[in-house]
Amino acid sequence: MKYEQRNPLPIPASGPSESVSSTMDTIFDWRYALEQENLLGLYEKGKLATWNASDLDWSIDVDLEKMMRQRSGAAAREAFNQLLQPPRPLDDRETVEVNLNMNAWMLSQFLHGEQGALLATAKIVQAAPLEEAKWYAANQVADEARHVEVYHRYLTEKLGRSFEVNPHLQTLLDQIIEDSRWDMTYLGMQIMVEGLALAAFGLMKVQMPDEPLIQDITSRIMADEARHVAFGVLSLQDLYRDMTEAELREREDFIIEATHLMRDRLLMEQVYERMGFDVKVWVTWATNTPFMKGFRQMLFSKIVPNLKRLGLLTPRVREAYEKIGILQFENLKDSTQDAEPTPPAELVQLLAKLQGAEQPASGA
Ligand SMILES: [Fe+2]
Ligand SMILES: [Fe+2]
């Protein structure tokens, strides 16, 4: 494994490293009962599905700027200005720049989220009560290290631009790592952060049809993440039924706060800063414009059915979700029924328009 960091990651304002304290019990399981067939099945699947970052074709030349210029032009600019209704119309150059920055921002947050997943899963190895859960979590640790490696290599060797961790994401990752209750690590990382990532990866595939390297990276990572989300659902599915009202209330608070942090993370302040735009004006735009709102809501399409399966779509959570327009996803399939999300056809159609591609009237 050797690659050239042509464009190292920018350092966040909080510094080049961060120390987070957590007090958590580490559990030995001396029974080794190994009764959870579904977790053992997932563990077998995980071992068989392992791949190496060097299996990817890193010789592919990634020139997104050229690609975006080729596929954009007048049609993409008009679609951007019409569909997204930015605070002021953007010209061709700005449209390409905004798209390149949004893409690099998204991939950078994937990278930082993957590092969070690596650390959170290492915690699960220690804290999970059952031996078979520890085994699967250990398998996932190796997956997450590989995901960090692959996104890091793509950003620093191929893409040429990247962003530091988003402050909302950083807060959420800190909270997940700090929490001493073992189920909160699962809930925060496996259900919330990875559930959102899975939906975001699906959209990345739709947005980058003409970049074969990111297609390959995303497909491989999605297959791994689908197992990770299923691990979370299987590990927690019987837990919340027997909790006291006070304990359940703490979980509800956590879910609602994490949801707000994830939604706010998607406003992309850092992109507007880098573009030299008026950040306040553009954040207001991102908050209110229907397309951006719909896009953000879509990213919760995997989380809501999974929470429902866990019995956590309680009246309080439902009320919070109704308010931000994401309760509509409650009847979609959860991660144990349907591993990978399929973005809805209307959204695929809209994204194609934004890329300046001609779409048949019958739909994508
Ligand atoms: Fe991952
Ligand atoms: Fe993961």
PDB file of C-alpha atoms and ligand atoms in Angstrom, residues 114 117 140 144 147 194 225 228, ligand 2:
ATOM      1  CA  GLU A 114     -15.372   6.491   8.249  1.00  0.00           C
ATOM      2  CA  ALA A 117     -16.834   4.419  12.373  1.00  0.00           C
ATOM      3  CA  GLN A 140     -16.131  -4.429  10.785  1.00  0.00           C
ATOM      4  CA  GLU A 144     -13.687   0.672   8.341  1.00  0.00           C
ATOM      5  CA  HIS A 147     -12.821   2.613   3.939  1.00  0.00           C
ATOM      6  CA  GLU A 194     -24.104   4.637   8.754  1.00  0.00           C
ATOM      7  CA  GLU A 225     -22.021  -0.743   4.982  1.00  0.00           C
ATOM      8  CA  HIS A 228     -22.820  -2.867   9.210  1.00  0.00           C
TER       9      HIS A 228
HETATM   10 FE    FE B   2     -19.496   0.980   8.373  1.00  0.00          FE
END
